[in-house]
């Protein structure tokens, strides 16, 4: 069975649930980085099925910190099974 075999309302619900979990994990990560690097300013954005952490202030050092945490964000969502439930 693939995603295309599933009812579309189920796919939409699951996609939204995973996106919310990714947003929450990204917010936690952004806050942790801003705590460690007080000069940094990060913003979590979400559009369609994409969640991003945007470096508003802090340059390459902060961008490297965000990239370094990307695996942890995905693992946190995976451990929680996508969030809400």
JSON list of C-alpha atoms in Angstrom, two decimals:
[
{"chain": "A", "resi": 1, "resn": "UNK", "atom": "CA", "xyz": [0.00, 0.00, 0.00]},
{"chain": "A", "resi": 2, "resn": "UNK", "atom": "CA", "xyz": [1.25, 3.50, -0.82]},
{"chain": "A", "resi": 3, "resn": "UNK", "atom": "CA", "xyz": [0.06, 7.02, 0.07]},
{"chain": "A", "resi": 4, "resn": "UNK", "atom": "CA", "xyz": [-1.86, 7.12, -3.21]},
{"chain": "A", "resi": 5, "resn": "UNK", "atom": "CA", "xyz": [-3.95, 4.14, -2.08]},
{"chain": "A", "resi": 6, "resn": "UNK", "atom": "CA", "xyz": [-5.11, 5.91, 1.08]},
{"chain": "A", "resi": 7, "resn": "UNK", "atom": "CA", "xyz": [-8.19, 8.16, 1.36]},
{"chain": "A", "resi": 8, "resn": "UNK", "atom": "CA", "xyz": [-7.27, 11.78, 0.64]},
{"chain": "A", "resi": 9, "resn": "UNK", "atom": "CA", "xyz": [-8.80, 13.11, 3.88]},
{"chain": "A", "resi": 10, "resn": "UNK", "atom": "CA", "xyz": [-6.56, 10.73, 5.84]},
{"chain": "A", "resi": 11, "resn": "UNK", "atom": "CA", "xyz": [-3.50, 11.88, 3.90]},
{"chain": "A", "resi": 12, "resn": "UNK", "atom": "CA", "xyz": [-4.39, 15.55, 4.51]},
{"chain": "A", "resi": 13, "resn": "UNK", "atom": "CA", "xyz": [-4.90, 14.94, 8.25]},
{"chain": "A", "resi": 14, "resn": "UNK", "atom": "CA", "xyz": [-1.64, 13.04, 8.59]},
{"chain": "A", "resi": 15, "resn": "UNK", "atom": "CA", "xyz": [0.26, 15.64, 6.59]},
{"chain": "A", "resi": 16, "resn": "UNK", "atom": "CA", "xyz": [-1.12, 18.42, 8.80]},
{"chain": "A", "resi": 17, "resn": "UNK", "atom": "CA", "xyz": [-0.31, 16.44, 11.96]},
{"chain": "A", "resi": 18, "resn": "UNK", "atom": "CA", "xyz": [3.29, 15.84, 10.91]},
{"chain": "A", "resi": 19, "resn": "UNK", "atom": "CA", "xyz": [3.67, 19.49, 9.84]},
{"chain": "A", "resi": 20, "resn": "UNK", "atom": "CA", "xyz": [2.45, 20.66, 13.28]},
{"chain": "A", "resi": 21, "resn": "UNK", "atom": "CA", "xyz": [4.93, 18.30, 14.96]},
{"chain": "A", "resi": 22, "resn": "UNK", "atom": "CA", "xyz": [7.75, 19.61, 12.78]},
{"chain": "A", "resi": 23, "resn": "UNK", "atom": "CA", "xyz": [6.75, 23.19, 13.57]},
{"chain": "A", "resi": 24, "resn": "UNK", "atom": "CA", "xyz": [6.78, 22.47, 17.29]},
{"chain": "A", "resi": 25, "resn": "UNK", "atom": "CA", "xyz": [10.18, 20.76, 17.13]},
{"chain": "A", "resi": 26, "resn": "UNK", "atom": "CA", "xyz": [11.57, 23.63, 15.02]},
{"chain": "A", "resi": 27, "resn": "UNK", "atom": "CA", "xyz": [10.26, 26.19, 17.54]},
{"chain": "A", "resi": 28, "resn": "UNK", "atom": "CA", "xyz": [12.00, 24.34, 20.39]},
{"chain": "A", "resi": 29, "resn": "UNK", "atom": "CA", "xyz": [15.23, 24.16, 18.41]},
{"chain": "A", "resi": 30, "resn": "UNK", "atom": "CA", "xyz": [15.06, 27.85, 17.48]},
{"chain": "A", "resi": 31, "resn": "UNK", "atom": "CA", "xyz": [14.51, 28.81, 21.13]},
{"chain": "A", "resi": 32, "resn": "UNK", "atom": "CA", "xyz": [17.43, 26.62, 22.26]},
{"chain": "A", "resi": 33, "resn": "UNK", "atom": "CA", "xyz": [19.75, 28.20, 19.70]},
{"chain": "A", "resi": 34, "resn": "UNK", "atom": "CA", "xyz": [18.61, 31.72, 20.62]},
{"chain": "A", "resi": 35, "resn": "UNK", "atom": "CA", "xyz": [19.30, 30.88, 24.29]},
{"chain": "A", "resi": 36, "resn": "UNK", "atom": "CA", "xyz": [22.85, 29.78, 23.45]},
{"chain": "A", "resi": 37, "resn": "UNK", "atom": "CA", "xyz": [23.42, 32.64, 21.00]},
{"chain": "A", "resi": 38, "resn": "UNK", "atom": "CA", "xyz": [21.57, 35.70, 22.34]},
{"chain": "A", "resi": 39, "resn": "UNK", "atom": "CA", "xyz": [22.49, 37.80, 19.29]},
{"chain": "A", "resi": 40, "resn": "UNK", "atom": "CA", "xyz": [20.66, 35.35, 17.01]},
{"chain": "A", "resi": 41, "resn": "UNK", "atom": "CA", "xyz": [17.15, 35.92, 15.74]},
{"chain": "A", "resi": 42, "resn": "UNK", "atom": "CA", "xyz": [15.36, 32.91, 14.22]},
{"chain": "A", "resi": 43, "resn": "UNK", "atom": "CA", "xyz": [11.89, 32.57, 12.79]},
{"chain": "A", "resi": 44, "resn": "UNK", "atom": "CA", "xyz": [10.00, 29.35, 12.09]},
{"chain": "A", "resi": 45, "resn": "UNK", "atom": "CA", "xyz": [7.88, 29.52, 8.95]},
{"chain": "A", "resi": 46, "resn": "UNK", "atom": "CA", "xyz": [5.50, 27.03, 7.43]},
{"chain": "A", "resi": 47, "resn": "UNK", "atom": "CA", "xyz": [4.04, 26.99, 3.97]},
{"chain": "A", "resi": 48, "resn": "UNK", "atom": "CA", "xyz": [2.15, 24.11, 2.39]},
{"chain": "A", "resi": 49, "resn": "UNK", "atom": "CA", "xyz": [4.09, 21.01, 3.43]},
{"chain": "A", "resi": 50, "resn": "UNK", "atom": "CA", "xyz": [7.37, 22.75, 4.24]},
{"chain": "A", "resi": 51, "resn": "UNK", "atom": "CA", "xyz": [8.66, 23.93, 7.61]},
{"chain": "A", "resi": 52, "resn": "UNK", "atom": "CA", "xyz": [11.72, 26.20, 7.71]},
{"chain": "A", "resi": 53, "resn": "UNK", "atom": "CA", "xyz": [13.86, 27.92, 10.31]},
{"chain": "A", "resi": 54, "resn": "UNK", "atom": "CA", "xyz": [14.90, 31.26, 8.86]},
{"chain": "A", "resi": 55, "resn": "UNK", "atom": "CA", "xyz": [17.98, 33.05, 10.20]},
{"chain": "A", "resi": 56, "resn": "UNK", "atom": "CA", "xyz": [16.87, 36.66, 10.61]},
{"chain": "A", "resi": 57, "resn": "UNK", "atom": "CA", "xyz": [20.04, 37.76, 12.42]},
{"chain": "A", "resi": 58, "resn": "UNK", "atom": "CA", "xyz": [23.25, 35.94, 13.25]},
{"chain": "A", "resi": 59, "resn": "UNK", "atom": "CA", "xyz": [24.80, 34.97, 9.95]},
{"chain": "A", "resi": 60, "resn": "UNK", "atom": "CA", "xyz": [26.67, 31.81, 9.07]},
{"chain": "A", "resi": 61, "resn": "UNK", "atom": "CA", "xyz": [27.43, 30.77, 12.65]},
{"chain": "A", "resi": 62, "resn": "UNK", "atom": "CA", "xyz": [23.72, 30.62, 13.50]},
{"chain": "A", "resi": 63, "resn": "UNK", "atom": "CA", "xyz": [22.87, 28.99, 10.16]},
{"chain": "A", "resi": 64, "resn": "UNK", "atom": "CA", "xyz": [25.44, 26.29, 10.92]},
{"chain": "A", "resi": 65, "resn": "UNK", "atom": "CA", "xyz": [23.83, 25.73, 14.35]},
{"chain": "A", "resi": 66, "resn": "UNK", "atom": "CA", "xyz": [20.41, 25.32, 12.70]},
{"chain": "A", "resi": 67, "resn": "UNK", "atom": "CA", "xyz": [21.78, 22.88, 10.13]},
{"chain": "A", "resi": 68, "resn": "UNK", "atom": "CA", "xyz": [23.49, 20.97, 12.92]},
{"chain": "A", "resi": 69, "resn": "UNK", "atom": "CA", "xyz": [20.15, 20.47, 14.66]},
{"chain": "A", "resi": 70, "resn": "UNK", "atom": "CA", "xyz": [18.13, 19.37, 11.62]},
{"chain": "A", "resi": 71, "resn": "UNK", "atom": "CA", "xyz": [18.59, 15.65, 12.33]},
{"chain": "A", "resi": 72, "resn": "UNK", "atom": "CA", "xyz": [17.55, 16.18, 15.95]},
{"chain": "A", "resi": 73, "resn": "UNK", "atom": "CA", "xyz": [14.34, 17.89, 14.80]},
{"chain": "A", "resi": 74, "resn": "UNK", "atom": "CA", "xyz": [13.46, 14.91, 12.62]},
{"chain": "A", "resi": 75, "resn": "UNK", "atom": "CA", "xyz": [14.35, 12.44, 15.38]},
{"chain": "A", "resi": 76, "resn": "UNK", "atom": "CA", "xyz": [12.22, 14.34, 17.91]},
{"chain": "A", "resi": 77, "resn": "UNK", "atom": "CA", "xyz": [9.22, 14.17, 15.58]},
{"chain": "A", "resi": 78, "resn": "UNK", "atom": "CA", "xyz": [9.87, 10.50, 14.87]},
{"chain": "A", "resi": 79, "resn": "UNK", "atom": "CA", "xyz": [10.08, 9.64, 18.59]},
{"chain": "A", "resi": 80, "resn": "UNK", "atom": "CA", "xyz": [6.75, 11.35, 19.20]},
{"chain": "A", "resi": 81, "resn": "UNK", "atom": "CA", "xyz": [5.14, 9.59, 16.28]},
{"chain": "A", "resi": 82, "resn": "UNK", "atom": "CA", "xyz": [4.29, 12.84, 14.53]},
{"chain": "A", "resi": 83, "resn": "UNK", "atom": "CA", "xyz": [3.06, 14.79, 17.49]},
{"chain": "A", "resi": 84, "resn": "UNK", "atom": "CA", "xyz": [-0.56, 15.17, 18.57]},
{"chain": "A", "resi": 85, "resn": "UNK", "atom": "CA", "xyz": [-1.48, 11.72, 19.49]}
]
